[in-house]
Short mmCIF file of C-alpha atoms in Angstrom, two decimals:
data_model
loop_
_atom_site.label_atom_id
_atom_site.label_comp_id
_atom_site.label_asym_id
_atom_site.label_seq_id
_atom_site.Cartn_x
_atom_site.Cartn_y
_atom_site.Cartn_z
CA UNK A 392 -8.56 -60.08 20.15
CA UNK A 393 -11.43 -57.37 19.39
CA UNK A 394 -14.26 -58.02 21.36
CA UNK A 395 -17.49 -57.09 19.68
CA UNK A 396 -20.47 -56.49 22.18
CA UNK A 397 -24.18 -57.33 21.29
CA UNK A 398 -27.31 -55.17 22.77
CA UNK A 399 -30.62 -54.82 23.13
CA UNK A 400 -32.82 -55.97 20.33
CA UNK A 401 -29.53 -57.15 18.10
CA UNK A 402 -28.44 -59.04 21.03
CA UNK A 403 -32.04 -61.07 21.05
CA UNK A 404 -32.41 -61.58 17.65
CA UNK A 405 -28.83 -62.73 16.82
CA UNK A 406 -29.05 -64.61 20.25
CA UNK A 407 -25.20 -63.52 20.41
CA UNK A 408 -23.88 -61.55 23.33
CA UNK A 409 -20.22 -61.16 22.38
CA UNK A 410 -17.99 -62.37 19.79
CA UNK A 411 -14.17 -62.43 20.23
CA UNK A 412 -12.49 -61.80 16.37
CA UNK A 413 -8.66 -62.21 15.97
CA UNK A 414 -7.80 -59.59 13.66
CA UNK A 415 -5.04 -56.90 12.99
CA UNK A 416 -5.90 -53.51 12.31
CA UNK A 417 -9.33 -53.52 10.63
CA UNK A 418 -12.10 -51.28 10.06
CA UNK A 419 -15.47 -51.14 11.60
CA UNK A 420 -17.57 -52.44 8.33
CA UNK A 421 -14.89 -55.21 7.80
CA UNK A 422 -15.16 -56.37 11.27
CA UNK A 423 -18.67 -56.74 11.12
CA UNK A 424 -18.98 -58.29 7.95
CA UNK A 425 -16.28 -60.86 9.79
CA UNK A 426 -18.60 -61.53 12.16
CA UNK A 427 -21.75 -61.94 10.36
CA UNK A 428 -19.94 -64.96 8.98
CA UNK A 429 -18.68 -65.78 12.05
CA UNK A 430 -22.26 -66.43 13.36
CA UNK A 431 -23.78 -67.25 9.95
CA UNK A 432 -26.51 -64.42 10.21
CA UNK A 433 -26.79 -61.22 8.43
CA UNK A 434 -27.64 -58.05 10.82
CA UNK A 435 -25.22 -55.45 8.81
CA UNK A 436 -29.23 -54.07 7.32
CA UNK A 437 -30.02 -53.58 10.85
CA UNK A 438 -27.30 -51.12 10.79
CA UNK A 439 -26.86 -49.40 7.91
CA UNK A 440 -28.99 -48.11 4.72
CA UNK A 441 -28.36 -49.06 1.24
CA UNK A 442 -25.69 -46.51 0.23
CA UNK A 443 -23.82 -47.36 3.91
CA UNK A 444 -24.76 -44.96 6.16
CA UNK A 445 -26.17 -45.57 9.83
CA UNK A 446 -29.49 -46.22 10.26
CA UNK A 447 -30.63 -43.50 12.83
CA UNK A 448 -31.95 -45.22 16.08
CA UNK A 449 -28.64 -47.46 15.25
CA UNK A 450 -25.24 -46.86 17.43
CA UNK A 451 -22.02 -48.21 17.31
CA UNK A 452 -19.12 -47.69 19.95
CA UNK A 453 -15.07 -48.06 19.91
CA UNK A 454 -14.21 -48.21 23.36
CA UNK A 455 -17.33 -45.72 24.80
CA UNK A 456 -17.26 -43.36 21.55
CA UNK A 457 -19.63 -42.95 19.06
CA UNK A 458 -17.58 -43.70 15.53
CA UNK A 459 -19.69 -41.07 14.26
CA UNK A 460 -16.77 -38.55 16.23
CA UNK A 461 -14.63 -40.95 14.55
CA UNK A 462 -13.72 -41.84 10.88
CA UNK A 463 -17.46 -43.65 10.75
CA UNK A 464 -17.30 -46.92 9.28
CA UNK A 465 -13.70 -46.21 8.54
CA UNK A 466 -13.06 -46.18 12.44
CA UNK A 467 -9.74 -48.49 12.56
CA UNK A 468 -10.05 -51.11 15.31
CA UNK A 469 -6.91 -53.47 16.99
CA UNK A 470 -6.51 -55.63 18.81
CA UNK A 471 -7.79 -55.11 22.88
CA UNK A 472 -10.43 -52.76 21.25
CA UNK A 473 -14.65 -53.09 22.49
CA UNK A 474 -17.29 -52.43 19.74
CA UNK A 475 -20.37 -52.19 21.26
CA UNK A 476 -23.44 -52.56 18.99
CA UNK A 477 -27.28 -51.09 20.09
CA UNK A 478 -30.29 -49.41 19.42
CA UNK A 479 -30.66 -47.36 23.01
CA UNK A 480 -34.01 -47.07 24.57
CA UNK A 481 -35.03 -43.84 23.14
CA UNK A 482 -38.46 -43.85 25.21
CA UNK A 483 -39.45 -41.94 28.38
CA UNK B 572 -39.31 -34.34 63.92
CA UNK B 573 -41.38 -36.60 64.83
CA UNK B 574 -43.06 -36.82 61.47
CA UNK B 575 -39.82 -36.95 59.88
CA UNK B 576 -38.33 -39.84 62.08
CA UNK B 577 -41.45 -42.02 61.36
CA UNK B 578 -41.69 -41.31 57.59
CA UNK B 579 -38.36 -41.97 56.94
CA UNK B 580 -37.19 -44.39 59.54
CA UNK B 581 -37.00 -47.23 57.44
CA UNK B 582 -34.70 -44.87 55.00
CA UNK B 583 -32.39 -43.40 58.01
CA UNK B 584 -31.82 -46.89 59.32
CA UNK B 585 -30.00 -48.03 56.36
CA UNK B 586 -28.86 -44.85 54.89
CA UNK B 587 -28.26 -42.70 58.15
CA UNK B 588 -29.70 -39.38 59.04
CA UNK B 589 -26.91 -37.31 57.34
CA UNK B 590 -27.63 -38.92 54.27
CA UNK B 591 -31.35 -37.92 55.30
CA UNK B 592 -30.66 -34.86 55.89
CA UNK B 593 -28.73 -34.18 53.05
CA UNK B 594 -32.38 -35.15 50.89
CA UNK B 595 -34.11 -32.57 53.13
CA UNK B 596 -32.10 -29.77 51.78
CA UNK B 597 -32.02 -30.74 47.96
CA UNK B 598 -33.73 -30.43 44.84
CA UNK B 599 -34.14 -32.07 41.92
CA UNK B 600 -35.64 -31.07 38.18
CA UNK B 601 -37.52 -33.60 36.91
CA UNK B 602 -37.73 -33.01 32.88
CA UNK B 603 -40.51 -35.41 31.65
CA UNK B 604 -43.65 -36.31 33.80
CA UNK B 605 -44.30 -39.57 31.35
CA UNK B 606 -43.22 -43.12 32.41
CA UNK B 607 -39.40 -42.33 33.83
CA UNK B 608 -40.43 -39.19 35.15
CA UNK B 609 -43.27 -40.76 37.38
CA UNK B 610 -41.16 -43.34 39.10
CA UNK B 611 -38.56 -41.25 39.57
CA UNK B 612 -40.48 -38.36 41.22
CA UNK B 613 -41.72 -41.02 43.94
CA UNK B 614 -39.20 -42.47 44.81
CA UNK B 615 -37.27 -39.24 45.30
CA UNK B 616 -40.31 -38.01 47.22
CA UNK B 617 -40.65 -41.48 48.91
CA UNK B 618 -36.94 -40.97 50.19
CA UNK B 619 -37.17 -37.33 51.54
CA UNK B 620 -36.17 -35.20 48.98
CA UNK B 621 -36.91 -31.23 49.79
CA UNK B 622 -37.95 -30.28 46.79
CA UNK B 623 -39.17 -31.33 43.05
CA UNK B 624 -39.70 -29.37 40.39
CA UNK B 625 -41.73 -30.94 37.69
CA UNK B 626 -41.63 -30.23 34.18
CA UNK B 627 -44.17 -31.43 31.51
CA UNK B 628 -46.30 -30.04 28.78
CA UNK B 629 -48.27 -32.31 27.82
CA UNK B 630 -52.15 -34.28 29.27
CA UNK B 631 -52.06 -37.54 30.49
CA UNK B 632 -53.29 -39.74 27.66
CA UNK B 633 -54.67 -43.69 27.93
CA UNK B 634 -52.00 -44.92 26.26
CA UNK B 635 -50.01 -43.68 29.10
CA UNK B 636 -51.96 -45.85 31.88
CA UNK B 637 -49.25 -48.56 31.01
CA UNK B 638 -46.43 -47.26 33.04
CA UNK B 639 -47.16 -43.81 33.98
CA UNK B 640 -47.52 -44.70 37.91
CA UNK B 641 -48.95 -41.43 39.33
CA UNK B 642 -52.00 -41.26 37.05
CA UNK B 643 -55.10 -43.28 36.77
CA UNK B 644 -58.03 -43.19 34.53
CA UNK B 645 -59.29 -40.64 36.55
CA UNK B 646 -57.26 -38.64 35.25
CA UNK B 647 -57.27 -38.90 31.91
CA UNK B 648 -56.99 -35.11 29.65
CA UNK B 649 -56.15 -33.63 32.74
CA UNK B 650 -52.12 -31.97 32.61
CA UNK B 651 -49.39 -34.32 33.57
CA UNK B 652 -47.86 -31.81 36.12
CA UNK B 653 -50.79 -30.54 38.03
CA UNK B 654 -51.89 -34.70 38.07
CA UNK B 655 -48.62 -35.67 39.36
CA UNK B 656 -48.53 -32.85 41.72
CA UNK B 657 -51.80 -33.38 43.55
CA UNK B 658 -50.31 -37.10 43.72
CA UNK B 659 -46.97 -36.44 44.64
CA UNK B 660 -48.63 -33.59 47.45
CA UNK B 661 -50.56 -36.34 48.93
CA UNK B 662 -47.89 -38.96 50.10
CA UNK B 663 -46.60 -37.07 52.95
CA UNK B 664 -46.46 -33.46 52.34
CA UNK B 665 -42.63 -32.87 53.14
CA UNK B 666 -41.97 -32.65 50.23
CA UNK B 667 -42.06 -29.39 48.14
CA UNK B 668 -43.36 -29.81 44.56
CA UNK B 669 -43.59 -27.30 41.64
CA UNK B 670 -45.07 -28.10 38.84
CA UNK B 671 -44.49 -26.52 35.29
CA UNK B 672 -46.32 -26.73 32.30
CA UNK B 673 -44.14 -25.69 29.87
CA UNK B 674 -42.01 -27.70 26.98
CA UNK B 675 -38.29 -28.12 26.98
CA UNK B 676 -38.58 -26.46 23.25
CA UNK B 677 -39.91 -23.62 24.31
CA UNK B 678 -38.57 -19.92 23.82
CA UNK B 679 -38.69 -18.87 27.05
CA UNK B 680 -38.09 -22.27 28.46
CA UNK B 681 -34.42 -21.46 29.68
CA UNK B 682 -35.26 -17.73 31.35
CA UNK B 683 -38.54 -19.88 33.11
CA UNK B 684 -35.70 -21.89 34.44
CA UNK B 685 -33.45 -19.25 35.81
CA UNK B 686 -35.63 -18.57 38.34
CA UNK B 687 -35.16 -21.75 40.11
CA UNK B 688 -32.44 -23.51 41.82
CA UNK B 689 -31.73 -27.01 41.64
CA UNK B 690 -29.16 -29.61 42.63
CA UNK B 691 -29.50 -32.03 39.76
CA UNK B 692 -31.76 -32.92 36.60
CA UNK B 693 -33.30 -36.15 35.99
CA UNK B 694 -33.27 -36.68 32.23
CA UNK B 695 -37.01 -38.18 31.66
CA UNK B 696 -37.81 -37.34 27.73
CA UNK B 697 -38.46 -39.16 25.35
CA UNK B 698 -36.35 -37.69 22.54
CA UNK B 699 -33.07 -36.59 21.83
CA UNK B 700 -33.69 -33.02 20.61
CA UNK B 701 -35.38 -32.37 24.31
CA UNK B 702 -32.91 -34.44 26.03
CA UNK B 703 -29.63 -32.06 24.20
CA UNK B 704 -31.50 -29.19 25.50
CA UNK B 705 -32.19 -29.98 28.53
CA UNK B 706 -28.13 -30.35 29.34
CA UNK B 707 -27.79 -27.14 28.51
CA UNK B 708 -29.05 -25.85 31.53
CA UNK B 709 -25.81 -27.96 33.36
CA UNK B 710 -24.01 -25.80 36.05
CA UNK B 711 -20.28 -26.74 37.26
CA UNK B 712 -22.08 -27.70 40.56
CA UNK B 713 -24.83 -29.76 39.05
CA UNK B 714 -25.43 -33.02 37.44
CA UNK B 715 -27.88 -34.89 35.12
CA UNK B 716 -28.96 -38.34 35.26
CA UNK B 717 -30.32 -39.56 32.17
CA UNK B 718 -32.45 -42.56 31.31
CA UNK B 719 -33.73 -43.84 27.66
CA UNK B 720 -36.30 -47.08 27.93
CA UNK B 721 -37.71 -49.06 24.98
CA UNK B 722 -39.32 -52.94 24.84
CA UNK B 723 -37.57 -54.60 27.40
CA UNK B 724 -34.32 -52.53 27.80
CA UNK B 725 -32.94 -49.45 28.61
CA UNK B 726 -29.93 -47.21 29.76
CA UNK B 727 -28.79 -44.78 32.64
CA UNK B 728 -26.02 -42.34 32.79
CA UNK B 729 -24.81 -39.70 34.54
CA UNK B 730 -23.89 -36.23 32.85
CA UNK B 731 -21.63 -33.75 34.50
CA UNK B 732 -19.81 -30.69 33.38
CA UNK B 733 -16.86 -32.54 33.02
CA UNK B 734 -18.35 -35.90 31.49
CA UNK B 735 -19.25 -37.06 28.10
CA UNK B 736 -22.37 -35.32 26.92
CA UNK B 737 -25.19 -37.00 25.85
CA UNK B 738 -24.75 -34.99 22.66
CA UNK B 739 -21.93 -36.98 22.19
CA UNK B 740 -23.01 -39.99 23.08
CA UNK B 741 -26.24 -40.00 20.72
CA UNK B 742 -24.93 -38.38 18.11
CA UNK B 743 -26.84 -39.17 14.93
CA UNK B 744 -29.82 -40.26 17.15
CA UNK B 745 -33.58 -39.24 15.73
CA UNK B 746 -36.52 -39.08 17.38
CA UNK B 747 -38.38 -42.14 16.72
CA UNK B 748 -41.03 -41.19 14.21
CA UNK B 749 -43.69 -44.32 15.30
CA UNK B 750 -45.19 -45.46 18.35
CA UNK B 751 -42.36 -46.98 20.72
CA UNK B 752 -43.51 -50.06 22.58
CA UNK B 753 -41.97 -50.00 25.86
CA UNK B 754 -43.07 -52.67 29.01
CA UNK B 755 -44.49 -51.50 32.18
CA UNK B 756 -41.46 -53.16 33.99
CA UNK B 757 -38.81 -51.92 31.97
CA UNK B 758 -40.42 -48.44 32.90
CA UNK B 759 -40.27 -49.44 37.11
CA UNK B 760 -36.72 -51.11 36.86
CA UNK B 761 -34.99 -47.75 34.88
CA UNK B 762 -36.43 -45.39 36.94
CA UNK B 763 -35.87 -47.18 40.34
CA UNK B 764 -32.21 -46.98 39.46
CA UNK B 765 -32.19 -43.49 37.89
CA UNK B 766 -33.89 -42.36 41.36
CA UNK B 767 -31.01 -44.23 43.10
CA UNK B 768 -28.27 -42.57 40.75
CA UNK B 769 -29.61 -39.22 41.68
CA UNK B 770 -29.37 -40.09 45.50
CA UNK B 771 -25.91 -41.20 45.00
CA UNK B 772 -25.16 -38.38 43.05
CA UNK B 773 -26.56 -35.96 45.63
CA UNK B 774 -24.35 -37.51 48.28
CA UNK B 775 -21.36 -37.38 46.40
CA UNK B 776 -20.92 -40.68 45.27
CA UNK B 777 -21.86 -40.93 41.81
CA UNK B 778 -21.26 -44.72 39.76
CA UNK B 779 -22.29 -43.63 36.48
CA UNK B 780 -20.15 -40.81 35.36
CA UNK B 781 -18.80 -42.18 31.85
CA UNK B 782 -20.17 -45.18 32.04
CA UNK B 783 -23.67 -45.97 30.55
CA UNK B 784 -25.64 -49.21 32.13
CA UNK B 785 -27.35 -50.97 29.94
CA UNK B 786 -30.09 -53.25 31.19
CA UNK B 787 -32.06 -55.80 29.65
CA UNK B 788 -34.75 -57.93 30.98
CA UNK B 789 -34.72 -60.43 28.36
CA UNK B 790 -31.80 -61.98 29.51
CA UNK B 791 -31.69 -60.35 33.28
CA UNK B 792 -28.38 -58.85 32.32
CA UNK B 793 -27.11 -55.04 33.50
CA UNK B 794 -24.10 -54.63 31.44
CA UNK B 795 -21.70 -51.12 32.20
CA UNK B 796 -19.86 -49.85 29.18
CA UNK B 797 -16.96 -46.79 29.56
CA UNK B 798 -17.66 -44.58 28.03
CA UNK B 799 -14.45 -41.62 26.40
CA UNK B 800 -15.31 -38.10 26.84
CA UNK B 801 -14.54 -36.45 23.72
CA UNK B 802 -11.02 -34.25 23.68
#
């Protein structure tokens, strides 16, 4: 199982802490588009403009690094794998 | 010794006087004298730390009055440092506090910094461009402890030499180009346990090396995530 982690403001909105998604190897854009239909609600704008790219204030994890050190979107994912999904507090 | 005993008494009876002691001979940057910055500063003063160095550029504004516990409305246009200082002076006097009115982005802001010694850096900004400057100034013997707040929620982590870097961990980031609403109590609750992160760092026990603690009051949940240095 992939285990998908919901923070901060995403986390209150889609009132969804965690999802658990059986999937082989998939990438980080198809896994999320699994689980907007796994919870019926889109959030994939929340993330990402209109030509794909994150939304800066936006960050997504694979097991505690930033996919933008990986291949982005691209990032492969299996099985045992943690996505973690937040805006940080950017404040002072 | 006297002084010291009573002051602190309620500290050294749960935390023992070598741990004391050990805050009696340490220092501690504090980058940021806006919400995070505040709390931390007095708490670290509240425990017995030796010495603070403040940094801040900017004047306390009344926007500020929300969160930013050392200032009042008294003190409104006046410079955060010398504010917090006079504040910070007045609570017992042990500890020693130097206050400097300069920006992180500043030319000279890394030779200013040479000329002082420090233990460890509390990460109190409020954007990312500051905050990957500021761990520049990370020695092999030093740490950071950084802390982000916004709404209801924020996150703590500490930064070493051998540790992820916050550069790597915000990658992408921007500084927020509006307003950011952030709670009084979100403010309190982050920089209670940045202040207690620093303390544990200080006596050798840091718990938040890779791993960044995520806390969120709307559902009372603190949440740790591991976080993978980069190779």
């Amino acid at each position: 199982m992939i285990t998908v982690d919901f923070y901060t403001t995403l986390r209150v909105e889609l009132k969804t802490r965690q999802l658990k998604m059986s999937s082989n190897e998939i990438d980080v854009l198809q896994l999320l588009e699994k689980c907007e239909e796994k919870i019926s609600k889109k959030f994939l704008h929340k993330l990402f403009d209109r030509d794909g790219k994150l939304i800066p204030g936006t960050m997504i994890l694979v097991n505690g690094k930033n996919i933008l050190h990986l291949k982005s979107t691209k990032t492969l994912v299996h099985a045992n794998d943690i996505v973690s999904l937040f805006p940080p507090g950017g404040g002072g | 010794m006297k002084i010291f005993d009573d002051i602190f008494s309620r500290n050294v009876a749960f935390w023992k006087e070598k741990k004391q002691s050990i805050l009696s001979e340490s220092s501690i940057l504090v980058a940021g004298m806006g919400g995070l910055g505040c709390v931390v500063a007095e708490i670290l003063v509240r425990a017995g730390i030796g010495k603070l160095i403040i940094i801040d550029k900017k004047k306390i504004d009344k926007p500020d009055l929300n969160r930013q516990i050392l200032y009042t409305i008294d003190n409104l246009n006046q410079y955060k440092v010398e504010a917090a200082c006079r504040k910070l002076s007045s609570i017992h006097g042990l500890t020693t506090i130097i206050p400097l009115n300069i920006s992180i982005q500043a030319k000279n802001f890394y030779k200013i910094l040479t000329q002082y010694q420090f233990d460890g850096i509390a990460d109190c900004l409020d954007n990312y461009e500051s905050r990957f400057a500021l761990e520049k100034l990370l020695l092999s013997d030093t740490f950071l402890v950084h802390g982000g707040v916004q709404e209801d929620y924020g996150q703590i982590t500490t930064i070493t030499r051998e540790s992820i870097r916050l550069n790597d961990i915000y990658r992408g980031m921007e500084n927020a180009k509006n307003f950011i609403s952030i709670s009084p109590q979100i403010v309190f609750c982050i920089g209670s346990l940045m202040a207690d992160e620093i303390l544990k760092n200080l006596w050798g026990e840091p718990a938040l090396i890779n791993q960044l603690l995520v806390v969120e009051l709307s559902d009372f949940s603190f949440s740790k995530i591991k976080l993978s240095p980069l190779l």
